[in-house]
Amino acid sequence: MSRSVACAGFGKTTGRRDFLRVGVVGAAGLTLGDYLRATEGATKPAKAQAVIQIFLQGGFPHMDSFDPKPDAPAEYRGQLKPISTKTPGTYFSEHMAQTAKISDQIAVIRSITHTEVDHGRGEHNMLTGYRPSPALVYPSMGTIASQELGPRAELPAYIAVPQSTSQYMGSGYLSSAHGPFALGADPSRQGFQVRDLNLPTGIDQARFEKRKSMRAMVDEHFAGVEKADMLDAMDSFYQRAYAMLASAKAREAFNLKAESKESLAHYGIGGSRGQDAAAIARASAGPRFLLCRRLVEAGARFVTMTYGRWDTHAFHYRSIEPQMPAFDYGFAALITDLKRRGMLENTLVLVTSEFGRTPRINSGGGRDHWPRVFSVVMAGGGIKGGTVLGSSDPLAGEPKDRPVAVEDFATTIYSLLGINHNKDLMAPGNRPIQIMQNGNPIRELLV
């Protein structure tokens, strides 16, 4: 089915593909299709200056979080009770008690859908916006943001907290210079320190500057002798490393100890020893959420955070307790913190997973992979809070109302960042590929 676009000055609405087939050449030598592609997705003022993407790897259970089904048979509805939220008529599961209190600040899409049941293929779909192809690995949305927007400060534009846990968080067919900067350490661990962020023992600032100058001379000598993606990426890596090593502000962004006791407590960090399991879980999740806020506050463009293990083929409820309440606590703390600091309106926050989990509980007490319908969350950065878009059927197995395609979800993110999703990027073999094909912004969610 062709997508409809409206063009000022034309008396009717015509499918975009039809326009692209028209070989109308203007004075500038462009076809009408070229013109419409440039204008339809043209760069608009960005609502979001940064993105925090919380990726719940493994398959987050929609019916046990954002889309409970209390009237379904027991083998479908599971063990968790629904609770009311701040959004009238909307219910979450009891494990989402803190998020329920800030539901007026978030939008829940209950009808996102795709067909990829394998972890890797689902990750590719949700992290890039494209269905996987045997011929090409597409760049992640974080990579696109890094390439198109660049860094805002001395920090890398794209950061993975605590690490890049999927190859599809990477740069795909684009330069690996735009891949994620991974911390290499978990901020919840004692003695947390980002790998290679400080000068090695015995190297003072003067010696560091001398080594930097020597390397610049070597680079200049070999410039033009050989140029490849790996060399470009290494150049970018060194420049990024030099910038962070030389910048007290960049180093300070990773320093959780700079936070007040009240701020740490807000994220469930600190307190006495001998805590219960729930408090321990909150303390493991909280530092990741807090670090995400510090990084975007310091200038990062796109931060991808992972938390928890959600691939629960057996003992589902034992597995999600207490990690789901810990996620709930940290996520609500992040939204509240961004809001009170005046950052939420220009920071887009996402909660995604590669797919949901099966509506029916299996014989091992688990839930399996289920991409046919599941839930994602968007907040801030131009998103209308207190919104629930779409619905699943009574068993949480199929979309009922307003199915949402992954490409529309991705296009919405690019639109909020002010990125023209119709722009061509150059894939191997000088093959032009649009940043996002066949996607439309989800208008119902936009402020």
GROMACS .gro file of C-alpha atoms in nm:
model
  447
    1MET     CA    1   0.000   0.000   0.000
    2SER     CA    2   0.140   0.338  -0.092
    3ARG     CA    3   0.190   0.597   0.177
    4SER     CA    4   0.002   0.924   0.137
    5VAL     CA    5   0.176   1.256   0.160
    6ALA     CA    6   0.039   1.604   0.125
    7CYS     CA    7   0.245   1.857  -0.065
    8ALA     CA    8   0.171   2.229  -0.051
    9GLY     CA    9   0.065   2.359  -0.390
   10PHE     CA   10  -0.079   2.027  -0.509
   11GLY     CA   11  -0.452   1.984  -0.524
   12LYS     CA   12  -0.462   1.619  -0.423
   13THR     CA   13  -0.289   1.361  -0.208
   14THR     CA   14  -0.084   1.102  -0.392
   15GLY     CA   15   0.109   0.793  -0.287
   16ARG     CA   16   0.478   0.861  -0.228
   17ARG     CA   17   0.589   0.567  -0.441
   18ASP     CA   18   0.378   0.703  -0.727
   19PHE     CA   19   0.559   1.034  -0.700
   20LEU     CA   20   0.897   0.863  -0.695
   21ARG     CA   21   0.814   0.696  -1.024
   22VAL     CA   22   0.751   1.032  -1.188
   23GLY     CA   23   1.060   1.150  -1.378
   24VAL     CA   24   0.985   1.519  -1.357
   25VAL     CA   25   1.309   1.710  -1.385
   26GLY     CA   26   1.326   2.065  -1.255
   27ALA     CA   27   1.567   2.341  -1.322
   28ALA     CA   28   1.801   2.199  -1.059
   29GLY     CA   29   1.801   1.859  -1.225
   30LEU     CA   30   1.595   1.694  -0.949
   31THR     CA   31   1.293   1.470  -0.988
   32LEU     CA   32   0.973   1.550  -0.806
   33GLY     CA   33   1.042   1.241  -0.600
   34ASP     CA   34   1.375   1.384  -0.490
   35TYR     CA   35   1.201   1.702  -0.386
   36LEU     CA   36   0.926   1.528  -0.192
   37ARG     CA   37   1.166   1.295  -0.017
   38ALA     CA   38   1.369   1.593   0.097
   39THR     CA   39   1.067   1.791   0.217
   40GLU     CA   40   0.848   1.515   0.360
   41GLY     CA   41   1.105   1.406   0.618
   42ALA     CA   42   1.295   1.732   0.619
   43THR     CA   43   1.478   1.826   0.933
   44LYS     CA   44   1.243   2.002   1.172
   45PRO     CA   45   1.325   2.164   1.504
   46ALA     CA   46   1.418   1.889   1.748
   47LYS     CA   47   1.190   1.834   2.046
   48ALA     CA   48   1.451   1.604   2.203
   49GLN     CA   49   1.816   1.693   2.252
   50ALA     CA   50   1.907   1.351   2.392
   51VAL     CA   51   1.773   0.996   2.421
   52ILE     CA   52   1.790   0.747   2.708
   53GLN     CA   53   1.702   0.403   2.571
   54ILE     CA   54   1.637   0.140   2.838
   55PHE     CA   55   1.665  -0.194   2.663
   56LEU     CA   56   1.528  -0.486   2.866
   57GLN     CA   57   1.711  -0.764   2.689
   58GLY     CA   58   1.565  -1.112   2.671
   59GLY     CA   59   1.197  -1.033   2.619
   60PHE     CA   60   1.008  -0.818   2.871
   61PRO     CA   61   0.665  -0.960   2.970
   62HIS     CA   62   0.399  -0.711   2.865
   63MET     CA   63   0.110  -0.884   3.047
   64ASP     CA   64   0.305  -0.874   3.375
   65SER     CA   65   0.397  -0.507   3.344
   66PHE     CA   66   0.216  -0.254   3.124
   67ASP     CA   67  -0.073  -0.463   2.984
   68PRO     CA   68  -0.227  -0.686   3.255
   69LYS     CA   69  -0.525  -0.905   3.169
   70PRO     CA   70  -0.709  -0.971   3.499
   71ASP     CA   71  -1.012  -1.127   3.329
   72ALA     CA   72  -0.811  -1.384   3.131
   73PRO     CA   73  -0.792  -1.748   3.247
   74ALA     CA   74  -0.533  -1.815   3.519
   75GLU     CA   75  -0.284  -1.976   3.279
   76TYR     CA   76  -0.277  -1.648   3.086
   77ARG     CA   77  -0.317  -1.374   3.345
   78GLY     CA   78  -0.052  -1.517   3.577
   79GLN     CA   79   0.011  -1.437   3.942
   80LEU     CA   80   0.030  -1.058   3.948
   81LYS     CA   81  -0.263  -0.833   4.029
   82PRO     CA   82  -0.351  -0.517   3.836
   83ILE     CA   83  -0.321  -0.180   4.007
   84SER     CA   84  -0.466   0.155   3.911
   85THR     CA   85  -0.240   0.429   3.779
   86LYS     CA   86  -0.245   0.807   3.770
   87THR     CA   87  -0.396   0.779   3.421
   88PRO     CA   88  -0.773   0.724   3.457
   89GLY     CA   89  -0.886   0.382   3.338
   90THR     CA   90  -0.530   0.251   3.292
   91TYR     CA   91  -0.389  -0.038   3.494
   92PHE     CA   92  -0.037  -0.178   3.533
   93SER     CA   93   0.075  -0.489   3.718
   94GLU     CA   94   0.150  -0.467   4.090
   95HIS     CA   95   0.523  -0.489   4.013
   96MET     CA   96   0.498  -0.148   3.844
   97ALA     CA   97   0.375   0.038   4.152
   98GLN     CA   98   0.617   0.332   4.125
   99THR     CA   99   0.567   0.377   3.751
  100ALA     CA  100   0.191   0.377   3.811
  101LYS     CA  101   0.240   0.695   4.016
  102ILE     CA  102   0.404   0.878   3.724
  103SER     CA  103   0.194   0.732   3.440
  104ASP     CA  104   0.078   1.085   3.355
  105GLN     CA  105   0.437   1.154   3.242
  106ILE     CA  106   0.472   0.857   3.006
  107ALA     CA  107   0.308   0.709   2.697
  108VAL     CA  108   0.254   0.334   2.667
  109ILE     CA  109   0.221   0.168   2.327
  110ARG     CA  110   0.036  -0.161   2.390
  111SER     CA  111   0.018  -0.273   2.030
  112ILE     CA  112   0.369  -0.276   1.886
  113THR     CA  113   0.414  -0.578   1.664
  114HIS     CA  114   0.665  -0.764   1.448
  115THR     CA  115   0.737  -1.124   1.344
  116GLU     CA  116   1.091  -1.199   1.466
  117VAL     CA  117   1.095  -1.470   1.738
  118ASP     CA  118   1.474  -1.510   1.761
  119HIS     CA  119   1.661  -1.291   2.011
  120GLY     CA  120   1.918  -1.163   1.762
  121ARG     CA  121   1.667  -1.093   1.489
  122GLY     CA  122   1.433  -0.924   1.734
  123GLU     CA  123   1.719  -0.711   1.867
  124HIS     CA  124   1.812  -0.605   1.515
  125ASN     CA  125   1.452  -0.508   1.448
  126MET     CA  126   1.400  -0.305   1.765
  127LEU     CA  127   1.745  -0.144   1.784
  128THR     CA  128   1.772  -0.044   1.417
  129GLY     CA  129   1.410  -0.015   1.306
  130TYR     CA  130   1.476  -0.260   1.021
  131ARG     CA  131   1.394  -0.625   0.981
  132PRO     CA  132   1.719  -0.822   0.963
  133SER     CA  133   1.868  -0.887   0.621
  134PRO     CA  134   2.118  -1.158   0.522
  135ALA     CA  135   2.295  -0.902   0.306
  136LEU     CA  136   2.334  -0.612   0.545
  137VAL     CA  137   2.348  -0.521   0.914
  138TYR     CA  138   2.175  -0.187   0.964
  139PRO     CA  139   2.308   0.079   1.202
  140SER     CA  140   2.149   0.120   1.542
  141MET     CA  141   1.943   0.427   1.621
  142GLY     CA  142   2.220   0.536   1.857
  143THR     CA  143   2.471   0.522   1.573
  144ILE     CA  144   2.242   0.726   1.348
  145ALA     CA  145   2.204   0.987   1.622
  146SER     CA  146   2.582   0.998   1.666
  147GLN     CA  147   2.649   1.042   1.294
  148GLU     CA  148   2.371   1.289   1.220
  149LEU     CA  149   2.389   1.503   1.535
  150GLY     CA  150   2.744   1.460   1.662
  151PRO     CA  151   2.858   1.519   2.019
  152ARG     CA  152   2.731   1.808   2.229
  153ALA     CA  153   3.035   1.823   2.457
  154GLU     CA  154   3.356   1.633   2.528
  155LEU     CA  155   3.157   1.315   2.589
  156PRO     CA  156   3.099   1.060   2.312
  157ALA     CA  157   2.766   1.112   2.139
  158TYR     CA  158   2.661   0.747   2.192
  159ILE     CA  159   2.726   0.562   2.519
  160ALA     CA  160   2.631   0.210   2.636
  161VAL     CA  161   2.565   0.155   3.008
  162PRO     CA  162   2.726  -0.059   3.131
  163GLN     CA  163   2.828  -0.217   2.800
  164SER     CA  164   2.710  -0.297   2.449
  165THR     CA  165   2.530  -0.629   2.498
  166SER     CA  166   2.414  -0.681   2.140
  167GLN     CA  167   2.599  -0.648   1.811
  168TYR     CA  168   2.292  -0.463   1.686
  169MET     CA  169   2.362  -0.177   1.923
  170GLY     CA  170   2.657  -0.114   1.693
  171SER     CA  171   2.728   0.081   1.378
  172GLY     CA  172   2.616  -0.173   1.118
  173TYR     CA  173   2.722  -0.067   0.769
  174LEU     CA  174   2.831   0.278   0.891
  175SER     CA  175   3.173   0.365   1.029
  176SER     CA  176   3.248   0.200   1.361
  177ALA     CA  177   3.359   0.545   1.476
  178HIS     CA  178   2.989   0.602   1.550
  179GLY     CA  179   2.948   0.285   1.754
  180PRO     CA  180   2.874   0.305   2.127
  181PHE     CA  181   3.134   0.395   2.387
  182ALA     CA  182   3.098   0.113   2.642
  183LEU     CA  183   3.187   0.176   3.005
  184GLY     CA  184   3.348  -0.163   3.057
  185ALA     CA  185   3.229  -0.155   3.419
  186ASP     CA  186   2.901  -0.171   3.612
  187PRO     CA  187   2.819   0.151   3.802
  188SER     CA  188   2.651  -0.054   4.077
  189ARG     CA  189   2.980  -0.226   4.168
  190GLN     CA  190   3.207  -0.106   4.445
  191GLY     CA  191   3.498   0.096   4.309
  192PHE     CA  192   3.322   0.164   3.978
  193GLN     CA  193   3.558   0.329   3.732
  194VAL     CA  194   3.517   0.370   3.358
  195ARG     CA  195   3.784   0.188   3.164
  196ASP     CA  196   4.068   0.410   3.036
  197LEU     CA  197   3.908   0.729   3.166
  198ASN     CA  198   4.204   0.828   3.383
  199LEU     CA  199   4.572   0.862   3.299
  200PRO     CA  200   4.778   0.548   3.366
  201THR     CA  201   4.985   0.535   3.682
  202GLY     CA  202   5.314   0.718   3.631
  203ILE     CA  203   5.189   0.930   3.338
  204ASP     CA  204   5.145   1.296   3.426
  205GLN     CA  205   4.964   1.557   3.215
  206ALA     CA  206   5.284   1.686   3.050
  207ARG     CA  207   5.390   1.338   2.943
  208PHE     CA  208   5.038   1.270   2.819
  209GLU     CA  209   5.043   1.583   2.600
  210LYS     CA  210   5.383   1.486   2.460
  211ARG     CA  211   5.257   1.139   2.362
  212LYS     CA  212   4.950   1.297   2.206
  213SER     CA  213   5.167   1.528   1.994
  214MET     CA  214   5.391   1.241   1.884
  215ARG     CA  215   5.092   1.039   1.775
  216ALA     CA  216   4.957   1.335   1.578
  217MET     CA  217   5.289   1.353   1.390
  218VAL     CA  218   5.269   0.982   1.303
  219ASP     CA  219   4.909   1.022   1.187
  220GLU     CA  220   5.004   1.314   0.964
  221HIS     CA  221   5.292   1.119   0.812
  222PHE     CA  222   5.071   0.824   0.718
  223ALA     CA  223   4.768   1.028   0.616
  224GLY     CA  224   4.666   0.931   0.265
  225VAL     CA  225   4.886   0.621   0.260
  226GLU     CA  226   4.603   0.403   0.378
  227LYS     CA  227   4.249   0.493   0.468
  228ALA     CA  228   4.001   0.240   0.595
  229ASP     CA  229   3.708   0.228   0.833
  230MET     CA  230   3.917   0.068   1.106
  231LEU     CA  231   4.176   0.346   1.085
  232ASP     CA  232   3.906   0.613   1.082
  233ALA     CA  233   3.745   0.449   1.382
  234MET     CA  234   4.076   0.435   1.567
  235ASP     CA  235   4.139   0.802   1.491
  236SER     CA  236   3.794   0.882   1.626
  237PHE     CA  237   3.853   0.664   1.931
  238TYR     CA  238   4.180   0.836   2.017
  239GLN     CA  239   4.035   1.182   1.968
  240ARG     CA  240   3.741   1.090   2.190
  241ALA     CA  241   3.971   0.941   2.453
  242TYR     CA  242   4.197   1.248   2.448
  243ALA     CA  243   3.896   1.477   2.487
  244MET     CA  244   3.766   1.285   2.788
  245LEU     CA  245   4.107   1.253   2.952
  246ALA     CA  246   4.165   1.625   2.911
  247SER     CA  247   3.819   1.729   3.030
  248ALA     CA  248   3.741   1.738   3.401
  249LYS     CA  249   3.374   1.788   3.312
  250ALA     CA  250   3.367   1.471   3.101
  251ARG     CA  251   3.531   1.266   3.375
  252GLU     CA  252   3.298   1.413   3.635
  253ALA     CA  253   2.993   1.297   3.437
  254PHE     CA  254   3.078   0.938   3.530
  255ASN     CA  255   3.136   1.019   3.898
  256LEU     CA  256   2.830   0.908   4.095
  257LYS     CA  257   2.998   1.017   4.418
  258ALA     CA  258   2.938   1.376   4.311
  259GLU     CA  259   2.566   1.326   4.377
  260SER     CA  260   2.411   1.434   4.707
  261LYS     CA  261   2.292   1.177   4.961
  262GLU     CA  262   1.937   1.279   4.882
  263SER     CA  263   1.988   1.218   4.512
  264LEU     CA  264   2.148   0.878   4.574
  265ALA     CA  265   1.863   0.781   4.805
  266HIS     CA  266   1.611   0.888   4.540
  267TYR     CA  267   1.755   0.615   4.315
  268GLY     CA  268   1.768   0.357   4.596
  269ILE     CA  269   2.145   0.386   4.639
  270GLY     CA  270   2.305   0.372   4.983
  271GLY     CA  271   2.149   0.275   5.313
  272SER     CA  272   2.246   0.016   5.570
  273ARG     CA  273   2.393  -0.325   5.509
  274GLY     CA  274   2.180  -0.637   5.541
  275GLN     CA  275   1.902  -0.504   5.321
  276ASP     CA  276   1.627  -0.727   5.188
  277ALA     CA  277   1.638  -0.867   4.835
  278ALA     CA  278   1.420  -0.589   4.694
  279ALA     CA  279   1.647  -0.317   4.834
  280ILE     CA  280   1.955  -0.493   4.702
  281ALA     CA  281   1.797  -0.514   4.357
  282ARG     CA  282   1.706  -0.144   4.366
  283ALA     CA  283   2.065  -0.064   4.457
  284SER     CA  284   2.185  -0.258   4.151
  285ALA     CA  285   1.946  -0.083   3.912
  286GLY     CA  286   1.959   0.267   4.058
  287PRO     CA  287   2.320   0.353   3.966
  288ARG     CA  288   2.257   0.272   3.600
  289PHE     CA  289   1.952   0.498   3.583
  290LEU     CA  290   2.131   0.775   3.769
  291LEU     CA  291   2.435   0.753   3.543
  292CYS     CA  292   2.210   0.785   3.237
  293ARG     CA  293   2.077   1.112   3.374
  294ARG     CA  294   2.428   1.241   3.448
  295LEU     CA  295   2.549   1.152   3.099
  296VAL     CA  296   2.272   1.330   2.908
  297GLU     CA  297   2.303   1.623   3.149
  298ALA     CA  298   2.673   1.645   3.058
  299GLY     CA  299   2.607   1.632   2.683
  300ALA     CA  300   2.567   1.272   2.563
  301ARG     CA  301   2.326   1.243   2.270
  302PHE     CA  302   2.212   0.883   2.299
  303VAL     CA  303   2.255   0.656   2.602
  304THR     CA  304   2.154   0.289   2.581
  305MET     CA  305   2.112   0.116   2.916
  306THR     CA  306   2.046  -0.252   2.979
  307TYR     CA  307   1.915  -0.404   3.300
  308GLY     CA  308   1.796  -0.747   3.410
  309ARG     CA  309   1.761  -1.090   3.254
  310TRP     CA  310   1.419  -1.133   3.102
  311ASP     CA  311   1.442  -1.459   2.905
  312THR     CA  312   1.215  -1.654   3.140
  313HIS     CA  313   1.133  -1.985   2.972
  314ALA     CA  314   1.093  -2.148   3.315
  315PHE     CA  315   1.010  -2.027   3.665
  316HIS     CA  316   0.893  -1.698   3.521
  317TYR     CA  317   0.761  -1.535   3.837
  318ARG     CA  318   1.056  -1.643   4.047
  319SER     CA  319   1.284  -1.493   3.780
  320ILE     CA  320   1.118  -1.153   3.752
  321GLU     CA  321   1.107  -1.105   4.130
  322PRO     CA  322   1.274  -0.883   4.244
  323GLN     CA  323   1.426  -0.747   3.919
  324MET     CA  324   1.098  -0.607   3.784
  325PRO     CA  325   1.022  -0.401   4.097
  326ALA     CA  326   1.384  -0.280   4.086
  327PHE     CA  327   1.342  -0.169   3.725
  328ASP     CA  328   1.013  -0.004   3.820
  329TYR     CA  329   1.177   0.187   4.105
  330GLY     CA  330   1.472   0.305   3.896
  331PHE     CA  331   1.263   0.403   3.595
  332ALA     CA  332   1.017   0.606   3.802
  333ALA     CA  333   1.310   0.770   3.983
  334LEU     CA  334   1.465   0.869   3.649
  335ILE     CA  335   1.145   1.023   3.511
  336THR     CA  336   1.082   1.212   3.836
  337ASP     CA  337   1.441   1.337   3.850
  338LEU     CA  338   1.441   1.452   3.486
  339LYS     CA  339   1.110   1.629   3.544
  340ARG     CA  340   1.218   1.823   3.852
  341ARG     CA  341   1.545   1.927   3.685
  342GLY     CA  342   1.362   2.061   3.381
  343MET     CA  343   1.525   1.799   3.157
  344LEU     CA  344   1.229   1.577   3.070
  345GLU     CA  345   1.086   1.804   2.803
  346ASN     CA  346   1.405   1.777   2.596
  347THR     CA  347   1.512   1.422   2.688
  348LEU     CA  348   1.336   1.133   2.515
  349VAL     CA  349   1.318   0.822   2.736
  350LEU     CA  350   1.241   0.481   2.585
  351VAL     CA  351   1.169   0.142   2.741
  352THR     CA  352   1.198  -0.136   2.483
  353SER     CA  353   1.278  -0.505   2.443
  354GLU     CA  354   1.331  -0.733   2.146
  355PHE     CA  355   0.980  -0.878   2.197
  356GLY     CA  356   0.728  -0.967   2.466
  357ARG     CA  357   0.649  -1.308   2.612
  358THR     CA  358   0.384  -1.568   2.540
  359PRO     CA  359   0.036  -1.501   2.676
  360ARG     CA  360   0.002  -1.858   2.803
  361ILE     CA  361   0.231  -1.987   3.078
  362ASN     CA  362   0.409  -2.304   2.967
  363SER     CA  363   0.440  -2.636   3.152
  364GLY     CA  364   0.766  -2.523   3.313
  365GLY     CA  365   0.605  -2.217   3.465
  366GLY     CA  366   0.768  -1.990   3.209
  367ARG     CA  367   0.673  -1.765   2.923
  368ASP     CA  368   0.839  -1.796   2.582
  369HIS     CA  369   0.918  -1.547   2.302
  370TRP     CA  370   0.627  -1.343   2.163
  371PRO     CA  371   0.673  -1.062   1.907
  372ARG     CA  372   0.315  -1.053   1.776
  373VAL     CA  373   0.212  -0.792   2.030
  374PHE     CA  374   0.392  -0.632   2.323
  375SER     CA  375   0.440  -0.297   2.496
  376VAL     CA  376   0.698  -0.020   2.477
  377VAL     CA  377   0.714   0.309   2.664
  378MET     CA  378   0.809   0.660   2.553
  379ALA     CA  379   0.838   0.970   2.771
  380GLY     CA  380   0.957   1.329   2.753
  381GLY     CA  381   1.119   1.489   2.448
  382GLY     CA  382   0.795   1.583   2.271
  383ILE     CA  383   0.584   1.284   2.384
  384LYS     CA  384   0.236   1.339   2.525
  385GLY     CA  385   0.226   1.202   2.881
  386GLY     CA  386  -0.069   1.006   3.016
  387THR     CA  387  -0.125   0.839   2.679
  388VAL     CA  388  -0.205   0.475   2.609
  389LEU     CA  389  -0.192   0.394   2.238
  390GLY     CA  390  -0.340   0.077   2.093
  391SER     CA  391  -0.449  -0.237   2.271
  392SER     CA  392  -0.399  -0.611   2.265
  393ASP     CA  393  -0.673  -0.872   2.257
  394PRO     CA  394  -0.820  -1.016   2.582
  395LEU     CA  395  -0.534  -1.269   2.608
  396ALA     CA  396  -0.252  -1.023   2.522
  397GLY     CA  397  -0.174  -1.233   2.216
  398GLU     CA  398  -0.258  -1.014   1.915
  399PRO     CA  399  -0.301  -0.643   1.843
  400LYS     CA  400  -0.664  -0.540   1.881
  401ASP     CA  401  -0.660  -0.168   1.810
  402ARG     CA  402  -0.403   0.053   1.635
  403PRO     CA  403  -0.119  -0.191   1.557
  404VAL     CA  404   0.214  -0.006   1.559
  405ALA     CA  405   0.496  -0.113   1.327
  406VAL     CA  406   0.857  -0.099   1.440
  407GLU     CA  407   0.946   0.135   1.153
  408ASP     CA  408   0.687   0.386   1.279
  409PHE     CA  409   0.835   0.364   1.629
  410ALA     CA  410   1.185   0.430   1.491
  411THR     CA  411   1.067   0.711   1.264
  412THR     CA  412   0.902   0.880   1.563
  413ILE     CA  413   1.235   0.876   1.748
  414TYR     CA  414   1.419   1.028   1.452
  415SER     CA  415   1.149   1.289   1.406
  416LEU     CA  416   1.173   1.399   1.770
  417LEU     CA  417   1.552   1.427   1.735
  418GLY     CA  418   1.514   1.645   1.426
  419ILE     CA  419   1.671   1.381   1.201
  420ASN     CA  420   1.541   1.352   0.844
  421HIS     CA  421   1.449   0.983   0.826
  422ASN     CA  422   1.432   1.002   0.445
  423LYS     CA  423   1.795   1.102   0.411
  424ASP     CA  424   2.009   0.859   0.211
  425LEU     CA  425   2.311   0.700   0.375
  426MET     CA  426   2.574   0.519   0.173
  427ALA     CA  427   2.595   0.144   0.230
  428PRO     CA  428   2.874  -0.079   0.095
  429GLY     CA  429   2.890  -0.079  -0.284
  430ASN     CA  430   2.782   0.286  -0.295
  431ARG     CA  431   2.426   0.178  -0.237
  432PRO     CA  432   2.204   0.458  -0.102
  433ILE     CA  433   1.970   0.351   0.179
  434GLN     CA  434   1.730   0.576   0.364
  435ILE     CA  435   1.780   0.620   0.737
  436MET     CA  436   1.431   0.475   0.781
  437GLN     CA  437   1.214   0.339   0.504
  438ASN     CA  438   0.834   0.314   0.509
  439GLY     CA  439   0.793   0.471   0.851
  440ASN     CA  440   0.556   0.741   0.972
  441PRO     CA  441   0.577   0.938   1.297
  442ILE     CA  442   0.313   0.827   1.548
  443ARG     CA  443   0.115   1.151   1.556
  444GLU     CA  444  -0.112   1.050   1.846
  445LEU     CA  445   0.188   1.051   2.081
  446LEU     CA  446   0.331   1.389   1.986
  447VAL     CA  447   0.276   1.705   2.187
   0.00000   0.00000   0.00000
